[in-house]
Coordinates of N, CA, C and O and ligand atoms in Angstrom, one line a residue:
X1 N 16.3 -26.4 130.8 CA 16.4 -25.0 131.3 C 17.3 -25.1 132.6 O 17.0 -25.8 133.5
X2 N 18.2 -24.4 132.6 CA 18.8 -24.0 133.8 C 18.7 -23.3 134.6 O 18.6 -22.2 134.3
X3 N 18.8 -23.5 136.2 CA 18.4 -22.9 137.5 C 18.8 -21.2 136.8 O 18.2 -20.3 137.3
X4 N 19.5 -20.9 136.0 CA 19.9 -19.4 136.1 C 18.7 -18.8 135.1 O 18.2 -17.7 135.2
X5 N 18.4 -20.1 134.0 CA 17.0 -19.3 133.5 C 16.1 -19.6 134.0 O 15.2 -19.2 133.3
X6 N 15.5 -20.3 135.3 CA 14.4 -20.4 135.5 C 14.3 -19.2 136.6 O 13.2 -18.7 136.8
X7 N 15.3 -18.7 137.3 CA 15.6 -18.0 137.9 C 15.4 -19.6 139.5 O 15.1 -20.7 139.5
X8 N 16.1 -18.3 141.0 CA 15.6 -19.2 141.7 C 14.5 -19.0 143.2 O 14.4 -19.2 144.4
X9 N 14.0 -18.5 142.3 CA 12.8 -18.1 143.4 C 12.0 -19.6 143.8 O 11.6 -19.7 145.0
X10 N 11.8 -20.7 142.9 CA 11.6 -21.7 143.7 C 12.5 -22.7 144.6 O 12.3 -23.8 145.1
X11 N 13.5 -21.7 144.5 CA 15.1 -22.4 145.5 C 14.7 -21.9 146.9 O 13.8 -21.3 147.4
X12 N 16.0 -22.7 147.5 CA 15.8 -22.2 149.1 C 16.4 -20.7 149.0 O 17.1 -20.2 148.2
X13 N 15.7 -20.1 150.3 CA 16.0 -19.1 150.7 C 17.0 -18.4 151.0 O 17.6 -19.1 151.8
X14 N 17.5 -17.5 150.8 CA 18.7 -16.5 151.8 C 18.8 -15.7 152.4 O 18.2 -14.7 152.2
X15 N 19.7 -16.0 153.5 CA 19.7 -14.9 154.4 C 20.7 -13.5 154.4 O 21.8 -13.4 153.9
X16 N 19.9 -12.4 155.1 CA 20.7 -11.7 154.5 C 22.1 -11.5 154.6 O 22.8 -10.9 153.8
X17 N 22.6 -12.2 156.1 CA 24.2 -12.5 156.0 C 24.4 -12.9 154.4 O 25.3 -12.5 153.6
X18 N 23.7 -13.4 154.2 CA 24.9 -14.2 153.0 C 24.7 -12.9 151.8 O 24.9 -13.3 150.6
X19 N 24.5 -11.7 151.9 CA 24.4 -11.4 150.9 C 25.2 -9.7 151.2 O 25.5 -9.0 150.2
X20 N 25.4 -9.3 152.2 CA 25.0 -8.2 152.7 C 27.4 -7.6 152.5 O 28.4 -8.3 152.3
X21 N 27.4 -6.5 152.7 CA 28.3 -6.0 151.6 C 29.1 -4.8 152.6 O 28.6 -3.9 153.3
X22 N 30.3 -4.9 152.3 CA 31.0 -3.4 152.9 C 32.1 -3.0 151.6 O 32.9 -3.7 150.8
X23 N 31.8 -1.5 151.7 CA 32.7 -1.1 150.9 C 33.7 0.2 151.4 O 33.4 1.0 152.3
X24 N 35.0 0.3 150.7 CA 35.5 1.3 151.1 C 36.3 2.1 150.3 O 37.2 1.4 149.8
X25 N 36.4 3.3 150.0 CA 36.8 4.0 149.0 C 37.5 5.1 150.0 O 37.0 5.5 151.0
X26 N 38.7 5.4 149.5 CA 39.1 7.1 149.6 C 38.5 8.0 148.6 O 38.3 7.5 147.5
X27 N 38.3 9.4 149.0 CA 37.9 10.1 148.0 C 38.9 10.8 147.9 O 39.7 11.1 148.8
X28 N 38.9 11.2 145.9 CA 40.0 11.7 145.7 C 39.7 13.2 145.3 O 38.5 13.5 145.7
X29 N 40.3 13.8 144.7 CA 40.1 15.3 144.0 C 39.1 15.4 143.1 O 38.7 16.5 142.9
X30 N 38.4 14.2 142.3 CA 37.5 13.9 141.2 C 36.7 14.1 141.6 O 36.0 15.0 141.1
X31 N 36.4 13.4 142.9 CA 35.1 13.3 143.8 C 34.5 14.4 144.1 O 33.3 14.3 144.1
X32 N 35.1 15.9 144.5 CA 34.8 17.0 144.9 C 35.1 18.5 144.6 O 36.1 19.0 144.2
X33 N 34.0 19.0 144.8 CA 34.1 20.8 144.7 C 35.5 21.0 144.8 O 36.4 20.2 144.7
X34 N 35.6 22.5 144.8 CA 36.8 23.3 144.6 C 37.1 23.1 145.9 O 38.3 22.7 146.2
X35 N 36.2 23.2 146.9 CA 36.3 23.3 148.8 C 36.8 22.2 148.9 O 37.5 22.3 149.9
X36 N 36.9 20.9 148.4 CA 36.7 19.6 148.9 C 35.9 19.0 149.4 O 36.2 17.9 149.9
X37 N 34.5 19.5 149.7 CA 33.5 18.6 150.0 C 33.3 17.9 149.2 O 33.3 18.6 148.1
X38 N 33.0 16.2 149.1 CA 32.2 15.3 148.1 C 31.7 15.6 147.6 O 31.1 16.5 148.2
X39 N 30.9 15.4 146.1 CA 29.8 15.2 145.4 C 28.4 14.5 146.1 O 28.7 13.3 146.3
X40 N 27.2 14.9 146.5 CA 26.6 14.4 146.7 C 26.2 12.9 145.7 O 26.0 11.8 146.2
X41 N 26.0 13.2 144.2 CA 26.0 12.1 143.3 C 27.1 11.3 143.4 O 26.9 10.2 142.8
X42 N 28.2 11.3 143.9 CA 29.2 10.3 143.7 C 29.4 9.4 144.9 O 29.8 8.2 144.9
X43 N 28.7 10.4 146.1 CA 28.2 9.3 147.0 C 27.1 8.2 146.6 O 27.2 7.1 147.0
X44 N 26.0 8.8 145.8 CA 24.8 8.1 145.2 C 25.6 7.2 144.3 O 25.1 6.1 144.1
X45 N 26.2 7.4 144.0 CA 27.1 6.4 142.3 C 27.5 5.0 143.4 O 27.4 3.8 143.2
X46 N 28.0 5.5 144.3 CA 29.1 4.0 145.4 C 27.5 3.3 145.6 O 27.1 2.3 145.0
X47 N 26.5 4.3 146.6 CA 25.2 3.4 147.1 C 24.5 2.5 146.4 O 24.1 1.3 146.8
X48 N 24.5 3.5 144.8 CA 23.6 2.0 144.1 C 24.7 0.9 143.6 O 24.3 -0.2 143.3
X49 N 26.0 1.3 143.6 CA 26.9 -0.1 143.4 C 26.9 -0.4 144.6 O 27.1 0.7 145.1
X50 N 26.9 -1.1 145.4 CA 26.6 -1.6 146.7 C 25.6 -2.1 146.8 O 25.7 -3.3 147.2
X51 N 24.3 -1.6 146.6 CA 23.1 -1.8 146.3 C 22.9 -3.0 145.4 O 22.6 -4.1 145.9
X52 N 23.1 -2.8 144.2 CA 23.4 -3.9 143.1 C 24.0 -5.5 143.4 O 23.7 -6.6 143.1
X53 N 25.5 -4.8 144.5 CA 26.3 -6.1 144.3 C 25.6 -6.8 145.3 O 25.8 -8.0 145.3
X54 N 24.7 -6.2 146.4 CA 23.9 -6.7 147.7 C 22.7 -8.0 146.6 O 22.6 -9.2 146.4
X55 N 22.1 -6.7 146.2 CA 21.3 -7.9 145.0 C 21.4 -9.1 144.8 O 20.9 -10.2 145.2
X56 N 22.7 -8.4 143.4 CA 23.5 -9.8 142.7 C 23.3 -11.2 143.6 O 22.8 -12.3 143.3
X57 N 24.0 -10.6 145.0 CA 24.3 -11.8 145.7 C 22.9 -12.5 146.2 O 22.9 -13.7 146.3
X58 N 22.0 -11.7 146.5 CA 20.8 -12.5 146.7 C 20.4 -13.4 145.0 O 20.4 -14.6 144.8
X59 N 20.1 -12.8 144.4 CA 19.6 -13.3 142.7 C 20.7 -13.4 141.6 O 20.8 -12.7 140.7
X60 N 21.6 -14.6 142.0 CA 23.0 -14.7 141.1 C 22.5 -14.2 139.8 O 22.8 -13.3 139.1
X61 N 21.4 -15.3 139.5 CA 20.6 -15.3 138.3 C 20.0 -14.6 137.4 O 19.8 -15.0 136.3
X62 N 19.8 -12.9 138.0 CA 19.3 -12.4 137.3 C 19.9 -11.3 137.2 O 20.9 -11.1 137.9
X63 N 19.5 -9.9 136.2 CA 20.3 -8.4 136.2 C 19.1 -7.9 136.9 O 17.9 -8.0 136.8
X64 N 20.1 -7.2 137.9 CA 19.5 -6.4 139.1 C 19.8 -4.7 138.7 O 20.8 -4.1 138.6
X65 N 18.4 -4.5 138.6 CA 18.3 -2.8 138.5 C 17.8 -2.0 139.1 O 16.7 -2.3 139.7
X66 N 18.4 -0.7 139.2 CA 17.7 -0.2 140.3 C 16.2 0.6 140.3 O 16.3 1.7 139.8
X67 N 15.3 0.3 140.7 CA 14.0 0.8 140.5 C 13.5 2.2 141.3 O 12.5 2.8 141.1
X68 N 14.6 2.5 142.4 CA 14.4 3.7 143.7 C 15.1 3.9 144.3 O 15.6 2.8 144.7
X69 N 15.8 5.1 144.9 CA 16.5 5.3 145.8 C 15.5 6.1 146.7 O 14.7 7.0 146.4
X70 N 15.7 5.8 147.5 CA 14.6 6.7 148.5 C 15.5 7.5 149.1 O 16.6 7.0 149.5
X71 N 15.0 9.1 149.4 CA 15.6 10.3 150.1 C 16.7 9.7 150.5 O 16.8 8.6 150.9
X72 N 17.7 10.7 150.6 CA 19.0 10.5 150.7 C 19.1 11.9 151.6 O 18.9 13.0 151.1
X73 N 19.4 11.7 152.9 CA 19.9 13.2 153.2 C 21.3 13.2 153.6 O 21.6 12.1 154.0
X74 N 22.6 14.2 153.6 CA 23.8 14.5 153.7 C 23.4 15.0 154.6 O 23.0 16.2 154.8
X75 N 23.6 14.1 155.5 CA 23.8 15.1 157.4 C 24.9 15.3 157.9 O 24.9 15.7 159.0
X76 N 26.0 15.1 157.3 CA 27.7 15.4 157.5 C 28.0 15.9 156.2 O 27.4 15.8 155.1
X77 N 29.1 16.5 156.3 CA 30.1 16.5 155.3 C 31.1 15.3 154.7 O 31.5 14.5 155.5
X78 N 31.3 15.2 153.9 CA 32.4 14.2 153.6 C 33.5 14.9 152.9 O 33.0 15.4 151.9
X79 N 35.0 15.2 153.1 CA 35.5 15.4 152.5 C 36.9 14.5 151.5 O 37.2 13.3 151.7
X80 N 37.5 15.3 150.5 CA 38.4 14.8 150.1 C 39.5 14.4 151.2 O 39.9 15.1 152.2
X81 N 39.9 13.0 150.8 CA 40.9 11.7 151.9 C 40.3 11.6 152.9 O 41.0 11.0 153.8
X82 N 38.7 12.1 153.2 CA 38.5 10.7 154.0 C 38.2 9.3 153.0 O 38.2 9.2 151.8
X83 N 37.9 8.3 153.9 CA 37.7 6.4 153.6 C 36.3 7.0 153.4 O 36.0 8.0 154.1
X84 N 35.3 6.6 152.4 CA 34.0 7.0 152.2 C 33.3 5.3 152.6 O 33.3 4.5 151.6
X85 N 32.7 4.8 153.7 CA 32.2 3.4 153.9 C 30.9 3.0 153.9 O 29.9 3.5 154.5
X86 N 30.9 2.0 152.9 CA 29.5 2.1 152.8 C 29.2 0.6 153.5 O 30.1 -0.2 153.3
X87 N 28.1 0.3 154.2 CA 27.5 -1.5 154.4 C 26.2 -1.2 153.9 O 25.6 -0.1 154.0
X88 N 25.6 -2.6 153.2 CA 24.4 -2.9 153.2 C 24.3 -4.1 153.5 O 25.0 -5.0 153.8
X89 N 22.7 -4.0 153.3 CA 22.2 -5.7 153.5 C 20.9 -5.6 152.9 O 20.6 -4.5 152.5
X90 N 20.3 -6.4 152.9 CA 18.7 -6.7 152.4 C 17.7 -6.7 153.8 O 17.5 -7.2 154.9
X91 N 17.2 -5.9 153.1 CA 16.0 -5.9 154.8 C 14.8 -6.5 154.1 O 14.1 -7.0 155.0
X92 N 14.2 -6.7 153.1 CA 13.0 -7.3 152.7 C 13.1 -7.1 151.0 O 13.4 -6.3 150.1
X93 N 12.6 -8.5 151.2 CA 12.4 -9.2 149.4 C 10.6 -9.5 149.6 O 10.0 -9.9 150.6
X94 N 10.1 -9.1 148.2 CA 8.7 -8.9 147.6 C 9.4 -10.3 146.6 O 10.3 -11.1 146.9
X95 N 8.4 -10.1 145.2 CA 8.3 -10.8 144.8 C 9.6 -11.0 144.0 O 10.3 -12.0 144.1
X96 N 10.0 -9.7 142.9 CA 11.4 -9.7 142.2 C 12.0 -8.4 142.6 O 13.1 -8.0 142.2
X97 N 11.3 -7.8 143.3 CA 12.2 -6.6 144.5 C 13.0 -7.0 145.6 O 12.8 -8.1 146.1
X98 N 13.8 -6.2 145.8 CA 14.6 -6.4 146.9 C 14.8 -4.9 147.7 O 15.4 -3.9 147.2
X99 N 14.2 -5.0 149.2 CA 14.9 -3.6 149.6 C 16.8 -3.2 150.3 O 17.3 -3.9 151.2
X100 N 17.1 -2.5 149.8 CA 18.7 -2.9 150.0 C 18.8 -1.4 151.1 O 18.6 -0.3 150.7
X101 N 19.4 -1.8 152.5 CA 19.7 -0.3 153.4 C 21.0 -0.7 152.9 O 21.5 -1.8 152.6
X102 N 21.6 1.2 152.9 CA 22.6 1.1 152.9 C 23.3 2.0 153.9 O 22.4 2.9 154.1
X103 N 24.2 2.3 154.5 CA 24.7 3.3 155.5 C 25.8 3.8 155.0 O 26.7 3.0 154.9
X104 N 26.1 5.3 154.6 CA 27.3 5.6 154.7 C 27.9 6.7 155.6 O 27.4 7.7 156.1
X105 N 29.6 6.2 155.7 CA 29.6 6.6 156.9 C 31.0 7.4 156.4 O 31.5 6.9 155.4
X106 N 31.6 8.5 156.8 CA 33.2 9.1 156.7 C 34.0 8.6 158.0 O 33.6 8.5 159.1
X107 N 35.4 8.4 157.5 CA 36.6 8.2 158.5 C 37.5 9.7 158.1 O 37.8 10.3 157.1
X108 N 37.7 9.8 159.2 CA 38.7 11.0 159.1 C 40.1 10.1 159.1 O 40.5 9.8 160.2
X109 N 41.0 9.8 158.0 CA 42.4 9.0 158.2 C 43.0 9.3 159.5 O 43.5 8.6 160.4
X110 N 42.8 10.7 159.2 CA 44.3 11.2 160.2 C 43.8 11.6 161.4 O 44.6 12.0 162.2
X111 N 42.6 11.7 161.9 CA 42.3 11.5 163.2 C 41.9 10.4 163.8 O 42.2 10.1 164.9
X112 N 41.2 9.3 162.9 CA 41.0 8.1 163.2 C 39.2 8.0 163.8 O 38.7 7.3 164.6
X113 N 38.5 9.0 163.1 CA 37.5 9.3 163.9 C 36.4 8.9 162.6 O 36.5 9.2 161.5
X114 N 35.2 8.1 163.3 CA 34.0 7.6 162.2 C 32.5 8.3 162.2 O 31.8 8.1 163.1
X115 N 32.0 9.1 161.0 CA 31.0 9.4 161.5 C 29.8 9.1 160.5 O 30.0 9.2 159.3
X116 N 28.6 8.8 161.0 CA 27.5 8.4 160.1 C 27.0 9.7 158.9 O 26.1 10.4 159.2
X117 N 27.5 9.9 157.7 CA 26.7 10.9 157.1 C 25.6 10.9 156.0 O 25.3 11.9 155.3
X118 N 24.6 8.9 155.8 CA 23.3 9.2 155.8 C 23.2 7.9 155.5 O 24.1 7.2 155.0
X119 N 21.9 7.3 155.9 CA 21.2 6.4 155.1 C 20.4 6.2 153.8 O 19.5 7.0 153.4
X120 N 20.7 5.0 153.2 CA 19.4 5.1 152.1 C 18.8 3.3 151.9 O 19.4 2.2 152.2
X121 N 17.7 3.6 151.2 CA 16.9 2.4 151.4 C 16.8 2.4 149.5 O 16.4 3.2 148.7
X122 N 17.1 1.6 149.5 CA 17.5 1.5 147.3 C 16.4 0.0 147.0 O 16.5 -1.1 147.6
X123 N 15.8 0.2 146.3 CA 14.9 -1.0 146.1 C 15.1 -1.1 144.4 O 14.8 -0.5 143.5
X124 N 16.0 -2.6 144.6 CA 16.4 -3.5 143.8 C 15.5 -4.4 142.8 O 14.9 -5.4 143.4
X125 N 15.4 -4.3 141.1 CA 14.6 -5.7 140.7 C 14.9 -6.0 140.3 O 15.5 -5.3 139.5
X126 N 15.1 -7.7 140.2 CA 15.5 -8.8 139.1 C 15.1 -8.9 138.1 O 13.9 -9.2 138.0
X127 N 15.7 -8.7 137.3 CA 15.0 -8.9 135.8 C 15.8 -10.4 135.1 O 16.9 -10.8 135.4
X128 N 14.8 -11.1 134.0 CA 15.4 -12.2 133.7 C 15.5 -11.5 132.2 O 15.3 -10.4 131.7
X129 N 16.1 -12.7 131.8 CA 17.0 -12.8 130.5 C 16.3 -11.6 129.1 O 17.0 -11.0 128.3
X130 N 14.6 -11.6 129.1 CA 14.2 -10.8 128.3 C 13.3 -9.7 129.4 O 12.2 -9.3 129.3
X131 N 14.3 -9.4 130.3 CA 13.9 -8.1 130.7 C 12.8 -8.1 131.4 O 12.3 -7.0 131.3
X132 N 11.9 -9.2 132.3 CA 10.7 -9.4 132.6 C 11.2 -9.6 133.9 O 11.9 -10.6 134.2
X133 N 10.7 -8.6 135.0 CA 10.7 -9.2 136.5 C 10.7 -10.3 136.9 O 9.9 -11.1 136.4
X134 N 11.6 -10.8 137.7 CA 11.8 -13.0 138.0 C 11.6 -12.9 139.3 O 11.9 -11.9 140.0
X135 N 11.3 -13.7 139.8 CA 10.9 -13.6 141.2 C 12.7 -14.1 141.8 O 13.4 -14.8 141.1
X136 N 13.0 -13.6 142.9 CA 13.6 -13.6 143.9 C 13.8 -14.8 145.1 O 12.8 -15.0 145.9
X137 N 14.8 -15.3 145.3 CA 14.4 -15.8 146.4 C 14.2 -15.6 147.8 O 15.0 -14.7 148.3
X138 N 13.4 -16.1 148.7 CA 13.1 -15.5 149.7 C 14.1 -14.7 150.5 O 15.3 -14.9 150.1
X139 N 13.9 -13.9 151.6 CA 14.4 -14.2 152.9 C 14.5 -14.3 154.0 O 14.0 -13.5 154.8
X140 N 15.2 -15.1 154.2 CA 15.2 -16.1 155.4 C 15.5 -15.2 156.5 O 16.6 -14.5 156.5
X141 N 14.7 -15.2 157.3 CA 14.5 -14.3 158.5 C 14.7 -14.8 159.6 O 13.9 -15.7 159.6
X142 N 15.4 -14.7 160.9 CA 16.0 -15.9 161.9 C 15.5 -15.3 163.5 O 14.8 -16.0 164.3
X143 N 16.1 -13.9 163.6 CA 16.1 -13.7 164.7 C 15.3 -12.1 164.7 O 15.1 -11.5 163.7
X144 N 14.8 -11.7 166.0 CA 13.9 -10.5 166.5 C 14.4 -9.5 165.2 O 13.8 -9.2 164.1
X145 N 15.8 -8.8 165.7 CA 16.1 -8.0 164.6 C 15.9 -8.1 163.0 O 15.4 -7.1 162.5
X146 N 16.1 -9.2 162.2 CA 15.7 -9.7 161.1 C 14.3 -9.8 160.9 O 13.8 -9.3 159.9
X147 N 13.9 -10.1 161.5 CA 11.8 -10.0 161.6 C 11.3 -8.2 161.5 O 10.6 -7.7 160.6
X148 N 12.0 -7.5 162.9 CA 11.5 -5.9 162.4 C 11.7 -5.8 161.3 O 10.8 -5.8 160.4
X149 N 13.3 -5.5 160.8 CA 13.8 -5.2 159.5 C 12.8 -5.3 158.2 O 12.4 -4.4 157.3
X150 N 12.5 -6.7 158.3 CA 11.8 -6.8 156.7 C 10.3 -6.4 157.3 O 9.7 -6.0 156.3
X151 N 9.4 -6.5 158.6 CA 8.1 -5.7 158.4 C 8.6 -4.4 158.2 O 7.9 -4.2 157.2
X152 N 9.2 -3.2 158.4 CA 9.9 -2.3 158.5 C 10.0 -2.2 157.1 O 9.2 -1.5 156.5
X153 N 10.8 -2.9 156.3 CA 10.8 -2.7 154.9 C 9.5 -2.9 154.2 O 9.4 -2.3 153.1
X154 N 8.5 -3.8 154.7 CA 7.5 -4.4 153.5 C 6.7 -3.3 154.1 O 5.8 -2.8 153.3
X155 N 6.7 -2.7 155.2 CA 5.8 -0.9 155.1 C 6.1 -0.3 154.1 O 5.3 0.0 153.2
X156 N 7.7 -0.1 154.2 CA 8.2 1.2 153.4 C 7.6 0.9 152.2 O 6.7 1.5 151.7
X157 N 8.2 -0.1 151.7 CA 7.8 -0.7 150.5 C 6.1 0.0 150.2 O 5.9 1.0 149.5
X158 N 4.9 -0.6 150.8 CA 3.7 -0.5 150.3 C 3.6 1.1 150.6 O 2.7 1.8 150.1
X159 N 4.6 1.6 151.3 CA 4.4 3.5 150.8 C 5.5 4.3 149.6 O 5.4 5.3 148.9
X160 N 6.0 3.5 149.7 CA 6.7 4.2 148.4 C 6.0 3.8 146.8 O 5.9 4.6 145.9
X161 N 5.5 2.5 146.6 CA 4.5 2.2 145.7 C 3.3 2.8 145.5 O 2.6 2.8 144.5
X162 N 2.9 3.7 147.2 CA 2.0 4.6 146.8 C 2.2 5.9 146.3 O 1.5 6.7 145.6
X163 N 3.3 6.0 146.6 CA 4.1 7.1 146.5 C 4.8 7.3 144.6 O 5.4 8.1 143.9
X164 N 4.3 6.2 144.7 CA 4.9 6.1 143.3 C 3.4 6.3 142.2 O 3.5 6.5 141.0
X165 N 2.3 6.1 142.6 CA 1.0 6.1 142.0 C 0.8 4.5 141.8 O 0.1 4.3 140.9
X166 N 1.2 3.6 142.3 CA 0.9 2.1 142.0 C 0.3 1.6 143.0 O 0.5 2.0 144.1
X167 N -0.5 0.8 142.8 CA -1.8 0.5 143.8 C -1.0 -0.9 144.7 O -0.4 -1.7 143.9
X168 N -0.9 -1.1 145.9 CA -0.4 -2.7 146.6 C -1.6 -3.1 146.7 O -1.9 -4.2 147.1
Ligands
LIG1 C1 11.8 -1.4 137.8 C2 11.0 -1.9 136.6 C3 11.6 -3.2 136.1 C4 9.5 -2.2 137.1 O1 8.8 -2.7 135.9 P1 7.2 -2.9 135.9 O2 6.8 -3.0 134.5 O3 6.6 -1.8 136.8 O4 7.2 -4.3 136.6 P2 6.2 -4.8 137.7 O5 4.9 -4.0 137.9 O6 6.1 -6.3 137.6 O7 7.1 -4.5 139.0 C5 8.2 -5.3 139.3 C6 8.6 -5.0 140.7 O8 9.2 -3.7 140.8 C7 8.5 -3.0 141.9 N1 8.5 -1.6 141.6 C8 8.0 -1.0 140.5 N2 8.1 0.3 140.5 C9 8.7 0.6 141.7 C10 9.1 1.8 142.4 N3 8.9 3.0 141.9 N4 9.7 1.7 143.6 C11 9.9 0.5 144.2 N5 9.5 -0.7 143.6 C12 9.0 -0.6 142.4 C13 7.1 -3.6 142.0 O9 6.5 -3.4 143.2 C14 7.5 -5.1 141.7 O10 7.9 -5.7 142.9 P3 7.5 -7.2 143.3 O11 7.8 -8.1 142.1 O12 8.4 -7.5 144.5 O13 6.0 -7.2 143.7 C15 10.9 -0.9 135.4 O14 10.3 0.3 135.9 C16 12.3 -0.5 134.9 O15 12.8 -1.3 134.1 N6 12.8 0.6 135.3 C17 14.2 1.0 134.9 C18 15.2 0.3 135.8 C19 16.6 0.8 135.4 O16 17.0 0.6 134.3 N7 17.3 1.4 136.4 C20 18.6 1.9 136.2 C21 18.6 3.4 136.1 S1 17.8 3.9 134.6

């Protein structure tokens, strides 16, 4: 059997540097209303790919789907030709979950100007070859900030599972 089917949750750990993701898109005419404001869903379409590729990179091994996006609020506008930027990273891994923040943010090109317009927290699972949750490998948590993060995530986590009707 190979490390990709056994999955590698009994492997070493990763940190979320090694996994964590920037992306950048202009938005075109597709993207948006008659006005030019963005699609809220087409913002959601970039997050969970981002989300995913944050995954991947943690669990080469396995297909990463998405199980939640938690509230999303549009606290800016985004319009058509700005840079639409998204980063993530992993703030906490469970067993074959992964929680993935993601930030997106608008550039205005032609003013040169950056503004936050929302966060989301997307929880990621590995599934193996017949579709069966695989455990994940850890992660490796180093410094103060990295330590809040994932208690901060393994909260969220045990409220959105309640939130979901599933018992932790
Ligand atoms: C996500 C999914 C695999 C969970 O399956 P399941 O039978 O509930 O499996 P488990 O109970 O073993 O849960 C697996 C993990 O998912 C987590 N999970 C399940 N439901 C969740 C939810 N609503 N929110 C966050 N995490 C969730 C569990 O906590 C568990 O994490 P852990 O292994 O770190 O402890 C299943 O619901 C599914 O396949 N959903 C569709 C996913 C998909 O295709 N998404 C793309 C859009 S359709």
């Amino acid at each position: 059997m190979t490390a990709s089917e056994k999955g590698m949750g009994s492997q070493k750990g990763r940190r979320p540097q090694d996994s964590m993701a920037e992306m950048t898109i202009v938005m075109m005419p597709t993207d948006a209303n008659l006005q030019g404001n963005v699609f809220g869903g087409t913002i959601l379409n970039h997050v969970d790919l981002i989300a995913g590729l944050v995954a991947k990179r943690h669990a080469p091994y396995a297909n990463v789907v998405t199980a939640s996006i938690d509230r999303m609020i549009f606290v800016k506008p985004v319009y058509i030709g700005n840079a639409l930027i998204l980063t993530a990273r992993i703030n906490y891994v469970g067993r074959s979950s992964m929680e993935v923040e993601v930030t997106v943010e608008a550039e205005d090109l032609e003013k040169g100007t950056r503004v936050t317009t929302g966060t989301a927290f997307v929880t990621m699972v590995a599934l193996d070859k017949n579709g069966k949750p695989v455990q994940v490998p850890a992660l490796i948590v180093e410094g103060e900030e990295d330590r809040k993060r994932f208690e901060e995530g393994k909260s969220r986590m045990q409220a959105r599972l309640e939130a979901a009707g599933r018992r932790t």
